[in-house]
PDB file of N, CA and C in Angstrom:
ATOM      1  N   UNK A 343       0.923  -1.224   0.110  1.00  0.00           N
ATOM      2  CA  UNK A 343       0.062  -0.133  -0.002  1.00  0.00           C
ATOM      3  C   UNK A 343       0.762   1.224   0.047  1.00  0.00           C
ATOM      4  N   UNK A 344       2.063   1.213   0.904  1.00  0.00           N
ATOM      5  CA  UNK A 344       2.924   2.429   0.911  1.00  0.00           C
ATOM      6  C   UNK A 344       3.388   2.777  -0.470  1.00  0.00           C
ATOM      7  N   UNK A 345       4.091   1.610  -1.172  1.00  0.00           N
ATOM      8  CA  UNK A 345       4.646   1.558  -2.510  1.00  0.00           C
ATOM      9  C   UNK A 345       3.500   2.325  -3.471  1.00  0.00           C
ATOM     10  N   UNK A 346       2.438   2.015  -3.400  1.00  0.00           N
ATOM     11  CA  UNK A 346       1.301   2.429  -4.410  1.00  0.00           C
ATOM     12  C   UNK A 346       1.024   3.859  -4.155  1.00  0.00           C
ATOM     13  N   UNK A 347       0.966   4.330  -2.793  1.00  0.00           N
ATOM     14  CA  UNK A 347       0.674   5.912  -2.590  1.00  0.00           C
ATOM     15  C   UNK A 347       1.945   6.392  -2.997  1.00  0.00           C
ATOM     16  N   UNK A 348       3.092   6.042  -2.734  1.00  0.00           N
ATOM     17  CA  UNK A 348       4.526   6.803  -3.310  1.00  0.00           C
ATOM     18  C   UNK A 348       4.580   6.887  -4.791  1.00  0.00           C
ATOM     19  N   UNK A 349       4.103   5.822  -5.430  1.00  0.00           N
ATOM     20  CA  UNK A 349       4.103   5.696  -6.852  1.00  0.00           C
ATOM     21  C   UNK A 349       3.339   6.716  -7.425  1.00  0.00           C
ATOM     22  N   UNK A 350       1.964   6.531  -7.034  1.00  0.00           N
ATOM     23  CA  UNK A 350       0.928   7.732  -7.389  1.00  0.00           C
ATOM     24  C   UNK A 350       1.210   9.028  -7.203  1.00  0.00           C
ATOM     25  N   UNK A 351       1.857   9.308  -5.903  1.00  0.00           N
ATOM     26  CA  UNK A 351       2.185  10.601  -5.667  1.00  0.00           C
ATOM     27  C   UNK A 351       3.421  11.376  -6.649  1.00  0.00           C
ATOM     28  N   UNK A 352       4.231  10.322  -6.758  1.00  0.00           N
ATOM     29  CA  UNK A 352       5.411  10.706  -7.757  1.00  0.00           C
ATOM     30  C   UNK A 352       4.850  10.925  -9.168  1.00  0.00           C
ATOM     31  N   UNK A 353       4.025  10.149  -9.512  1.00  0.00           N
ATOM     32  CA  UNK A 353       3.550  10.432 -10.960  1.00  0.00           C
ATOM     33  C   UNK A 353       2.775  11.515 -11.043  1.00  0.00           C
ATOM     34  N   UNK A 354       1.897  12.046 -10.033  1.00  0.00           N
ATOM     35  CA  UNK A 354       1.155  13.181 -10.027  1.00  0.00           C
ATOM     36  C   UNK A 354       1.935  14.349  -9.953  1.00  0.00           C
ATOM     37  N   UNK A 355       2.853  14.390  -9.091  1.00  0.00           N
ATOM     38  CA  UNK A 355       3.868  15.436  -8.986  1.00  0.00           C
ATOM     39  C   UNK A 355       4.829  15.565 -10.358  1.00  0.00           C
ATOM     40  N   UNK A 356       5.181  14.607 -10.811  1.00  0.00           N
ATOM     41  CA  UNK A 356       5.911  14.552 -12.067  1.00  0.00           C
ATOM     42  C   UNK A 356       5.212  14.914 -13.302  1.00  0.00           C
ATOM     43  N   UNK A 357       3.883  14.616 -13.089  1.00  0.00           N
ATOM     44  CA  UNK A 357       2.982  15.090 -14.274  1.00  0.00           C
ATOM     45  C   UNK A 357       2.806  16.519 -14.196  1.00  0.00           C
ATOM     46  N   UNK A 358       2.471  17.164 -13.002  1.00  0.00           N
ATOM     47  CA  UNK A 358       2.407  18.530 -12.856  1.00  0.00           C
ATOM     48  C   UNK A 358       3.522  19.243 -13.458  1.00  0.00           C
ATOM     49  N   UNK A 359       4.747  18.807 -12.962  1.00  0.00           N
ATOM     50  CA  UNK A 359       5.854  19.515 -13.525  1.00  0.00           C
ATOM     51  C   UNK A 359       6.291  19.345 -14.918  1.00  0.00           C
ATOM     52  N   UNK A 360       5.930  18.123 -15.460  1.00  0.00           N
ATOM     53  CA  UNK A 360       5.961  18.066 -17.001  1.00  0.00           C
ATOM     54  C   UNK A 360       4.988  18.826 -17.744  1.00  0.00           C
ATOM     55  N   UNK A 361       3.914  18.981 -17.216  1.00  0.00           N
ATOM     56  CA  UNK A 361       2.758  19.697 -17.996  1.00  0.00           C
ATOM     57  C   UNK A 361       3.165  21.017 -17.985  1.00  0.00           C
ATOM     58  N   UNK A 362       3.476  21.608 -16.737  1.00  0.00           N
ATOM     59  CA  UNK A 362       3.914  23.109 -16.735  1.00  0.00           C
ATOM     60  C   UNK A 362       5.113  23.425 -17.620  1.00  0.00           C
ATOM     61  N   UNK A 363       6.094  22.509 -17.522  1.00  0.00           N
ATOM     62  CA  UNK A 363       7.229  22.709 -18.497  1.00  0.00           C
ATOM     63  C   UNK A 363       6.746  22.695 -20.033  1.00  0.00           C
ATOM     64  N   UNK A 364       5.860  21.713 -20.538  1.00  0.00           N
ATOM     65  CA  UNK A 364       5.304  21.568 -21.782  1.00  0.00           C
ATOM     66  C   UNK A 364       4.721  23.010 -22.259  1.00  0.00           C
ATOM     67  N   UNK A 365       3.667  23.392 -21.099  1.00  0.00           N
ATOM     68  CA  UNK A 365       2.997  24.544 -21.611  1.00  0.00           C
ATOM     69  C   UNK A 365       3.926  25.851 -21.621  1.00  0.00           C
ATOM     70  N   UNK A 366       4.999  25.732 -20.821  1.00  0.00           N
ATOM     71  CA  UNK A 366       6.075  26.968 -20.860  1.00  0.00           C
ATOM     72  C   UNK A 366       6.566  26.962 -22.429  1.00  0.00           C
ATOM     73  N   UNK A 367       7.015  25.750 -22.662  1.00  0.00           N
ATOM     74  CA  UNK A 367       7.583  25.696 -24.035  1.00  0.00           C
ATOM     75  C   UNK A 367       6.784  26.060 -25.131  1.00  0.00           C
ATOM     76  N   UNK A 368       5.406  25.625 -25.092  1.00  0.00           N
ATOM     77  CA  UNK A 368       4.404  25.974 -26.110  1.00  0.00           C
ATOM     78  C   UNK A 368       4.177  27.626 -26.029  1.00  0.00           C
ATOM     79  N   UNK A 369       4.216  27.953 -24.984  1.00  0.00           N
ATOM     80  CA  UNK A 369       3.843  29.479 -24.943  1.00  0.00           C
ATOM     81  C   UNK A 369       5.078  30.223 -25.464  1.00  0.00           C
ATOM     82  N   UNK A 370       6.246  29.836 -25.060  1.00  0.00           N
ATOM     83  CA  UNK A 370       7.217  30.563 -25.579  1.00  0.00           C
ATOM     84  C   UNK A 370       7.729  30.597 -26.924  1.00  0.00           C
ATOM     85  N   UNK A 371       7.242  29.382 -27.540  1.00  0.00           N
ATOM     86  CA  UNK A 371       7.483  29.187 -29.004  1.00  0.00           C
ATOM     87  C   UNK A 371       6.570  29.876 -29.724  1.00  0.00           C
ATOM     88  N   UNK A 372       5.237  30.148 -29.149  1.00  0.00           N
ATOM     89  CA  UNK A 372       4.123  31.024 -29.730  1.00  0.00           C
ATOM     90  C   UNK A 372       4.555  32.236 -29.836  1.00  0.00           C
ATOM     91  N   UNK A 373       5.247  32.909 -28.748  1.00  0.00           N
ATOM     92  CA  UNK A 373       5.815  34.067 -28.707  1.00  0.00           C
ATOM     93  C   UNK A 373       6.766  34.435 -29.881  1.00  0.00           C
ATOM     94  N   UNK A 374       7.524  33.504 -30.003  1.00  0.00           N
ATOM     95  CA  UNK A 374       8.545  33.538 -31.192  1.00  0.00           C
ATOM     96  C   UNK A 374       7.886  33.629 -32.646  1.00  0.00           C
ATOM     97  N   UNK A 375       6.653  32.742 -32.734  1.00  0.00           N
ATOM     98  CA  UNK A 375       5.896  32.674 -33.940  1.00  0.00           C
ATOM     99  C   UNK A 375       5.156  34.123 -34.244  1.00  0.00           C
ATOM    100  N   UNK A 376       4.667  34.577 -33.177  1.00  0.00           N
ATOM    101  CA  UNK A 376       3.981  35.827 -33.361  1.00  0.00           C
ATOM    102  C   UNK A 376       4.719  36.930 -33.552  1.00  0.00           C
ATOM    103  N   UNK A 377       6.121  36.957 -32.955  1.00  0.00           N
ATOM    104  CA  UNK A 377       6.986  38.017 -33.309  1.00  0.00           C
ATOM    105  C   UNK A 377       7.573  37.964 -34.732  1.00  0.00           C
ATOM    106  N   UNK A 378       7.751  36.750 -34.987  1.00  0.00           N
ATOM    107  CA  UNK A 378       8.175  36.470 -36.459  1.00  0.00           C
ATOM    108  C   UNK A 378       7.154  36.881 -37.544  1.00  0.00           C
ATOM    109  N   UNK A 379       6.010  36.542 -37.173  1.00  0.00           N
ATOM    110  CA  UNK A 379       4.905  36.563 -38.347  1.00  0.00           C
ATOM    111  C   UNK A 379       4.295  38.087 -38.398  1.00  0.00           C
ATOM    112  N   UNK A 380       4.372  38.712 -37.366  1.00  0.00           N
ATOM    113  CA  UNK A 380       3.958  40.055 -37.341  1.00  0.00           C
ATOM    114  C   UNK A 380       2.332  40.229 -37.017  1.00  0.00           C
ATOM    115  N   UNK A 381       1.649  39.190 -36.367  1.00  0.00           N
ATOM    116  CA  UNK A 381       0.301  39.061 -35.972  1.00  0.00           C
ATOM    117  C   UNK A 381       0.112  40.052 -34.710  1.00  0.00           C
ATOM    118  N   UNK A 382      -0.930  40.763 -34.933  1.00  0.00           N
ATOM    119  CA  UNK A 382      -1.399  41.322 -33.833  1.00  0.00           C
ATOM    120  C   UNK A 382      -1.943  40.774 -32.568  1.00  0.00           C
ATOM    121  N   UNK A 383      -2.897  39.689 -32.649  1.00  0.00           N
ATOM    122  CA  UNK A 383      -3.356  38.993 -31.725  1.00  0.00           C
ATOM    123  C   UNK A 383      -3.313  37.636 -32.181  1.00  0.00           C
ATOM    124  N   UNK A 384      -3.147  36.532 -31.096  1.00  0.00           N
ATOM    125  CA  UNK A 384      -3.059  35.175 -31.250  1.00  0.00           C
ATOM    126  C   UNK A 384      -3.640  34.420 -30.013  1.00  0.00           C
ATOM    127  N   UNK A 385      -4.527  33.720 -30.329  1.00  0.00           N
ATOM    128  CA  UNK A 385      -4.961  32.675 -29.288  1.00  0.00           C
ATOM    129  C   UNK A 385      -4.518  31.419 -29.315  1.00  0.00           C
ATOM    130  N   UNK A 386      -3.903  30.865 -28.183  1.00  0.00           N
ATOM    131  CA  UNK A 386      -3.428  29.531 -28.111  1.00  0.00           C
ATOM    132  C   UNK A 386      -4.776  28.603 -27.822  1.00  0.00           C
ATOM    133  N   UNK A 387      -5.158  27.657 -28.612  1.00  0.00           N
ATOM    134  CA  UNK A 387      -6.251  26.768 -28.447  1.00  0.00           C
ATOM    135  C   UNK A 387      -5.755  25.271 -28.344  1.00  0.00           C
ATOM    136  N   UNK A 388      -6.629  24.655 -27.434  1.00  0.00           N
ATOM    137  CA  UNK A 388      -6.289  23.052 -27.459  1.00  0.00           C
ATOM    138  C   UNK A 388      -7.707  22.438 -27.482  1.00  0.00           C
ATOM    139  N   UNK A 389      -8.153  21.876 -28.668  1.00  0.00           N
ATOM    140  CA  UNK A 389      -9.446  21.270 -28.885  1.00  0.00           C
ATOM    141  C   UNK A 389     -10.440  22.343 -28.744  1.00  0.00           C
ATOM    142  N   UNK A 390     -10.296  23.470 -29.286  1.00  0.00           N
ATOM    143  CA  UNK A 390     -11.287  24.412 -29.236  1.00  0.00           C
ATOM    144  C   UNK A 390     -11.386  25.352 -27.838  1.00  0.00           C
ATOM    145  N   UNK A 391     -10.264  24.883 -26.989  1.00  0.00           N
ATOM    146  CA  UNK A 391     -10.398  25.655 -25.695  1.00  0.00           C
ATOM    147  C   UNK A 391      -9.308  26.610 -25.519  1.00  0.00           C
ATOM    148  N   UNK A 392      -9.518  27.903 -25.481  1.00  0.00           N
ATOM    149  CA  UNK A 392      -8.519  28.983 -25.397  1.00  0.00           C
ATOM    150  C   UNK A 392      -7.914  29.028 -24.132  1.00  0.00           C
ATOM    151  N   UNK A 393      -6.596  28.904 -24.098  1.00  0.00           N
ATOM    152  CA  UNK A 393      -5.964  29.044 -22.708  1.00  0.00           C
ATOM    153  C   UNK A 393      -4.952  30.252 -22.564  1.00  0.00           C
ATOM    154  N   UNK A 394      -4.587  30.740 -23.836  1.00  0.00           N
ATOM    155  CA  UNK A 394      -3.640  31.862 -23.607  1.00  0.00           C
ATOM    156  C   UNK A 394      -3.754  32.730 -24.776  1.00  0.00           C
ATOM    157  N   UNK A 395      -3.492  34.118 -24.486  1.00  0.00           N
ATOM    158  CA  UNK A 395      -3.683  35.137 -25.824  1.00  0.00           C
ATOM    159  C   UNK A 395      -2.526  35.857 -25.857  1.00  0.00           C
ATOM    160  N   UNK A 396      -1.967  36.189 -26.906  1.00  0.00           N
ATOM    161  CA  UNK A 396      -0.757  36.992 -27.037  1.00  0.00           C
ATOM    162  C   UNK A 396      -1.246  38.036 -28.011  1.00  0.00           C
ATOM    163  N   UNK A 397      -0.844  39.340 -27.466  1.00  0.00           N
ATOM    164  CA  UNK A 397      -1.403  40.555 -28.216  1.00  0.00           C
ATOM    165  C   UNK A 397       0.080  41.445 -28.246  1.00  0.00           C
ATOM    166  N   UNK A 398       0.116  41.981 -29.548  1.00  0.00           N
ATOM    167  CA  UNK A 398       1.140  42.856 -29.928  1.00  0.00           C
ATOM    168  C   UNK A 398       0.536  44.364 -30.107  1.00  0.00           C
ATOM    169  N   UNK A 399       0.836  45.197 -29.190  1.00  0.00           N
ATOM    170  CA  UNK A 399       0.189  46.618 -29.240  1.00  0.00           C
ATOM    171  C   UNK A 399       1.325  47.665 -28.849  1.00  0.00           C
ATOM    172  N   UNK A 400       1.327  48.617 -29.773  1.00  0.00           N
ATOM    173  CA  UNK A 400       2.371  49.619 -29.556  1.00  0.00           C
ATOM    174  C   UNK A 400       3.780  49.264 -29.427  1.00  0.00           C
ATOM    175  N   UNK A 401       4.206  48.172 -30.171  1.00  0.00           N
ATOM    176  CA  UNK A 401       5.460  47.555 -30.116  1.00  0.00           C
ATOM    177  C   UNK A 401       5.657  46.769 -28.937  1.00  0.00           C
ATOM    178  N   UNK A 402       4.883  46.356 -28.138  1.00  0.00           N
ATOM    179  CA  UNK A 402       5.229  45.497 -26.991  1.00  0.00           C
ATOM    180  C   UNK A 402       4.232  44.325 -27.028  1.00  0.00           C
ATOM    181  N   UNK A 403       4.777  43.232 -26.632  1.00  0.00           N
ATOM    182  CA  UNK A 403       3.979  42.038 -26.558  1.00  0.00           C
ATOM    183  C   UNK A 403       3.610  41.734 -25.305  1.00  0.00           C
ATOM    184  N   UNK A 404       2.337  41.245 -25.015  1.00  0.00           N
ATOM    185  CA  UNK A 404       1.693  40.978 -23.763  1.00  0.00           C
ATOM    186  C   UNK A 404       0.852  39.655 -23.748  1.00  0.00           C
ATOM    187  N   UNK A 405       1.161  38.949 -22.776  1.00  0.00           N
ATOM    188  CA  UNK A 405       0.320  37.639 -22.908  1.00  0.00           C
ATOM    189  C   UNK A 405      -0.652  37.700 -21.648  1.00  0.00           C
ATOM    190  N   UNK A 406      -1.824  37.035 -21.860  1.00  0.00           N
ATOM    191  CA  UNK A 406      -2.659  36.850 -20.849  1.00  0.00           C
ATOM    192  C   UNK A 406      -3.362  35.317 -20.971  1.00  0.00           C
ATOM    193  N   UNK A 407      -3.187  34.692 -19.573  1.00  0.00           N
ATOM    194  CA  UNK A 407      -3.836  33.445 -19.680  1.00  0.00           C
ATOM    195  C   UNK A 407      -5.175  33.487 -19.235  1.00  0.00           C
ATOM    196  N   UNK A 408      -5.873  32.631 -19.929  1.00  0.00           N
ATOM    197  CA  UNK A 408      -7.343  32.320 -19.609  1.00  0.00           C
ATOM    198  C   UNK A 408      -7.200  31.190 -18.448  1.00  0.00           C
ATOM    199  N   UNK A 409      -7.599  31.482 -17.236  1.00  0.00           N
ATOM    200  CA  UNK A 409      -7.378  30.807 -16.131  1.00  0.00           C
ATOM    201  C   UNK A 409      -8.054  29.463 -16.071  1.00  0.00           C
ATOM    202  N   UNK A 410      -9.373  29.694 -16.576  1.00  0.00           N
ATOM    203  CA  UNK A 410      -9.959  28.300 -16.793  1.00  0.00           C
ATOM    204  C   UNK A 410      -9.581  27.448 -17.714  1.00  0.00           C
ATOM    205  N   UNK A 411      -9.309  27.960 -18.968  1.00  0.00           N
ATOM    206  CA  UNK A 411      -8.663  27.115 -19.890  1.00  0.00           C
ATOM    207  C   UNK A 411      -7.275  26.584 -19.549  1.00  0.00           C
ATOM    208  N   UNK A 412      -6.538  27.334 -19.052  1.00  0.00           N
ATOM    209  CA  UNK A 412      -5.075  26.919 -18.533  1.00  0.00           C
ATOM    210  C   UNK A 412      -5.078  25.841 -17.599  1.00  0.00           C
ATOM    211  N   UNK A 413      -6.074  25.991 -16.626  1.00  0.00           N
ATOM    212  CA  UNK A 413      -6.321  24.940 -15.484  1.00  0.00           C
ATOM    213  C   UNK A 413      -6.636  23.594 -16.234  1.00  0.00           C
ATOM    214  N   UNK A 414      -7.564  23.641 -17.143  1.00  0.00           N
ATOM    215  CA  UNK A 414      -8.029  22.470 -17.876  1.00  0.00           C
ATOM    216  C   UNK A 414      -7.028  21.591 -18.486  1.00  0.00           C
ATOM    217  N   UNK A 415      -6.184  22.498 -19.332  1.00  0.00           N
ATOM    218  CA  UNK A 415      -5.161  21.937 -20.071  1.00  0.00           C
ATOM    219  C   UNK A 415      -4.072  21.555 -19.256  1.00  0.00           C
ATOM    220  N   UNK A 416      -3.722  22.190 -18.126  1.00  0.00           N
ATOM    221  CA  UNK A 416      -2.680  21.636 -17.263  1.00  0.00           C
ATOM    222  C   UNK A 416      -3.202  20.490 -16.568  1.00  0.00           C
ATOM    223  N   UNK A 417      -4.531  20.398 -16.162  1.00  0.00           N
ATOM    224  CA  UNK A 417      -5.140  19.123 -15.487  1.00  0.00           C
ATOM    225  C   UNK A 417      -5.122  17.983 -16.595  1.00  0.00           C
ATOM    226  N   UNK A 418      -5.433  18.191 -17.634  1.00  0.00           N
ATOM    227  CA  UNK A 418      -5.432  17.153 -18.677  1.00  0.00           C
ATOM    228  C   UNK A 418      -3.977  16.668 -19.017  1.00  0.00           C
ATOM    229  N   UNK A 419      -3.039  17.489 -18.869  1.00  0.00           N
ATOM    230  CA  UNK A 419      -1.686  17.002 -19.074  1.00  0.00           C
ATOM    231  C   UNK A 419      -1.121  16.104 -18.017  1.00  0.00           C
ATOM    232  N   UNK A 420      -1.573  16.578 -16.743  1.00  0.00           N
ATOM    233  CA  UNK A 420      -1.253  15.840 -15.597  1.00  0.00           C
ATOM    234  C   UNK A 420      -1.823  14.337 -15.615  1.00  0.00           C
ATOM    235  N   UNK A 421      -3.151  14.512 -16.118  1.00  0.00           N
ATOM    236  CA  UNK A 421      -3.789  13.107 -16.085  1.00  0.00           C
ATOM    237  C   UNK A 421      -3.060  12.255 -17.088  1.00  0.00           C
ATOM    238  N   UNK A 422      -2.875  12.949 -18.254  1.00  0.00           N
ATOM    239  CA  UNK A 422      -2.258  12.116 -19.281  1.00  0.00           C
ATOM    240  C   UNK A 422      -0.814  11.349 -18.763  1.00  0.00           C
ATOM    241  N   UNK A 423      -0.043  12.090 -18.021  1.00  0.00           N
ATOM    242  CA  UNK A 423       1.229  11.529 -17.573  1.00  0.00           C
ATOM    243  C   UNK A 423       0.970  10.641 -16.579  1.00  0.00           C
ATOM    244  N   UNK A 424      -0.191  10.787 -15.661  1.00  0.00           N
ATOM    245  CA  UNK A 424      -0.371   9.699 -14.693  1.00  0.00           C
ATOM    246  C   UNK A 424      -1.048   8.421 -15.367  1.00  0.00           C
ATOM    247  N   UNK A 425      -1.839   8.588 -16.340  1.00  0.00           N
ATOM    248  CA  UNK A 425      -2.209   7.604 -17.045  1.00  0.00           C
ATOM    249  C   UNK A 425      -0.982   6.817 -17.794  1.00  0.00           C
ATOM    250  N   UNK A 426      -0.087   7.394 -18.406  1.00  0.00           N
ATOM    251  CA  UNK A 426       0.915   6.779 -19.158  1.00  0.00           C
ATOM    252  C   UNK A 426       1.944   6.160 -17.876  1.00  0.00           C
ATOM    253  N   UNK A 427       2.054   6.732 -16.877  1.00  0.00           N
ATOM    254  CA  UNK A 427       2.776   6.013 -15.772  1.00  0.00           C
ATOM    255  C   UNK A 427       2.200   4.899 -15.327  1.00  0.00           C
ATOM    256  N   UNK A 428       0.704   4.911 -15.119  1.00  0.00           N
ATOM    257  CA  UNK A 428       0.236   3.609 -14.598  1.00  0.00           C
ATOM    258  C   UNK A 428       0.153   2.578 -15.662  1.00  0.00           C
ATOM    259  N   UNK A 429       0.071   2.870 -17.004  1.00  0.00           N
ATOM    260  CA  UNK A 429       0.254   1.993 -17.999  1.00  0.00           C
ATOM    261  C   UNK A 429       1.681   1.349 -18.096  1.00  0.00           C
ATOM    262  N   UNK A 430       2.512   2.091 -17.759  1.00  0.00           N
ATOM    263  CA  UNK A 430       3.843   1.650 -17.836  1.00  0.00           C
ATOM    264  C   UNK A 430       4.116   0.466 -16.704  1.00  0.00           C
ATOM    265  N   UNK A 431       3.574   0.974 -15.335  1.00  0.00           N
ATOM    266  CA  UNK A 431       3.742   0.052 -14.181  1.00  0.00           C
ATOM    267  C   UNK A 431       2.864  -1.186 -14.637  1.00  0.00           C
ATOM    268  N   UNK A 432       1.811  -1.174 -15.227  1.00  0.00           N
ATOM    269  CA  UNK A 432       0.909  -2.427 -15.467  1.00  0.00           C
ATOM    270  C   UNK A 432       1.532  -3.292 -16.467  1.00  0.00           C
ATOM    271  N   UNK A 433       2.442  -2.625 -17.501  1.00  0.00           N
ATOM    272  CA  UNK A 433       3.276  -3.351 -18.367  1.00  0.00           C
ATOM    273  C   UNK A 433       4.245  -4.087 -17.721  1.00  0.00           C
ATOM    274  N   UNK A 434       4.878  -3.433 -16.946  1.00  0.00           N
ATOM    275  CA  UNK A 434       6.194  -3.896 -16.309  1.00  0.00           C
ATOM    276  C   UNK A 434       5.714  -5.096 -15.284  1.00  0.00           C
ATOM    277  N   UNK A 435       4.811  -4.935 -14.537  1.00  0.00           N
ATOM    278  CA  UNK A 435       4.371  -5.974 -13.245  1.00  0.00           C
ATOM    279  C   UNK A 435       3.591  -6.978 -13.984  1.00  0.00           C
ATOM    280  N   UNK A 436       3.018  -6.953 -15.148  1.00  0.00           N
ATOM    281  CA  UNK A 436       1.929  -7.717 -15.766  1.00  0.00           C
ATOM    282  C   UNK A 436       0.763  -7.899 -14.826  1.00  0.00           C
ATOM    283  N   UNK A 437       0.273  -6.852 -14.359  1.00  0.00           N
ATOM    284  CA  UNK A 437      -0.792  -6.908 -13.386  1.00  0.00           C
ATOM    285  C   UNK A 437      -1.717  -5.979 -14.017  1.00  0.00           C
ATOM    286  N   UNK A 438      -2.866  -6.552 -14.515  1.00  0.00           N
ATOM    287  CA  UNK A 438      -3.791  -5.584 -15.262  1.00  0.00           C
ATOM    288  C   UNK A 438      -5.165  -5.320 -14.239  1.00  0.00           C
ATOM    289  N   UNK A 439      -5.340  -6.163 -13.062  1.00  0.00           N
ATOM    290  CA  UNK A 439      -6.530  -5.756 -12.386  1.00  0.00           C
ATOM    291  C   UNK A 439      -6.102  -5.489 -10.976  1.00  0.00           C
TER     292      UNK A 439
END
């Protein structure tokens, strides 16, 4: 039981860290795209859910996160990492139930 709790805790915390890192990478690469293309406004969407908006006004770039959308995207990323970790564990231990 202790090993299961430790494994799940590590997968959840690791998933949060990896999701935050991926979101940071996606947002920073979108800033590069917006700067290179000269677009005035750009919305980052995932499956139709807007989670970040980048604006270029008066020579300055500004970004604003949509907190609800960002939370859902971050939660989905964390759940995906947790799911992949559990699938890996089940494949290694050959326990499916």
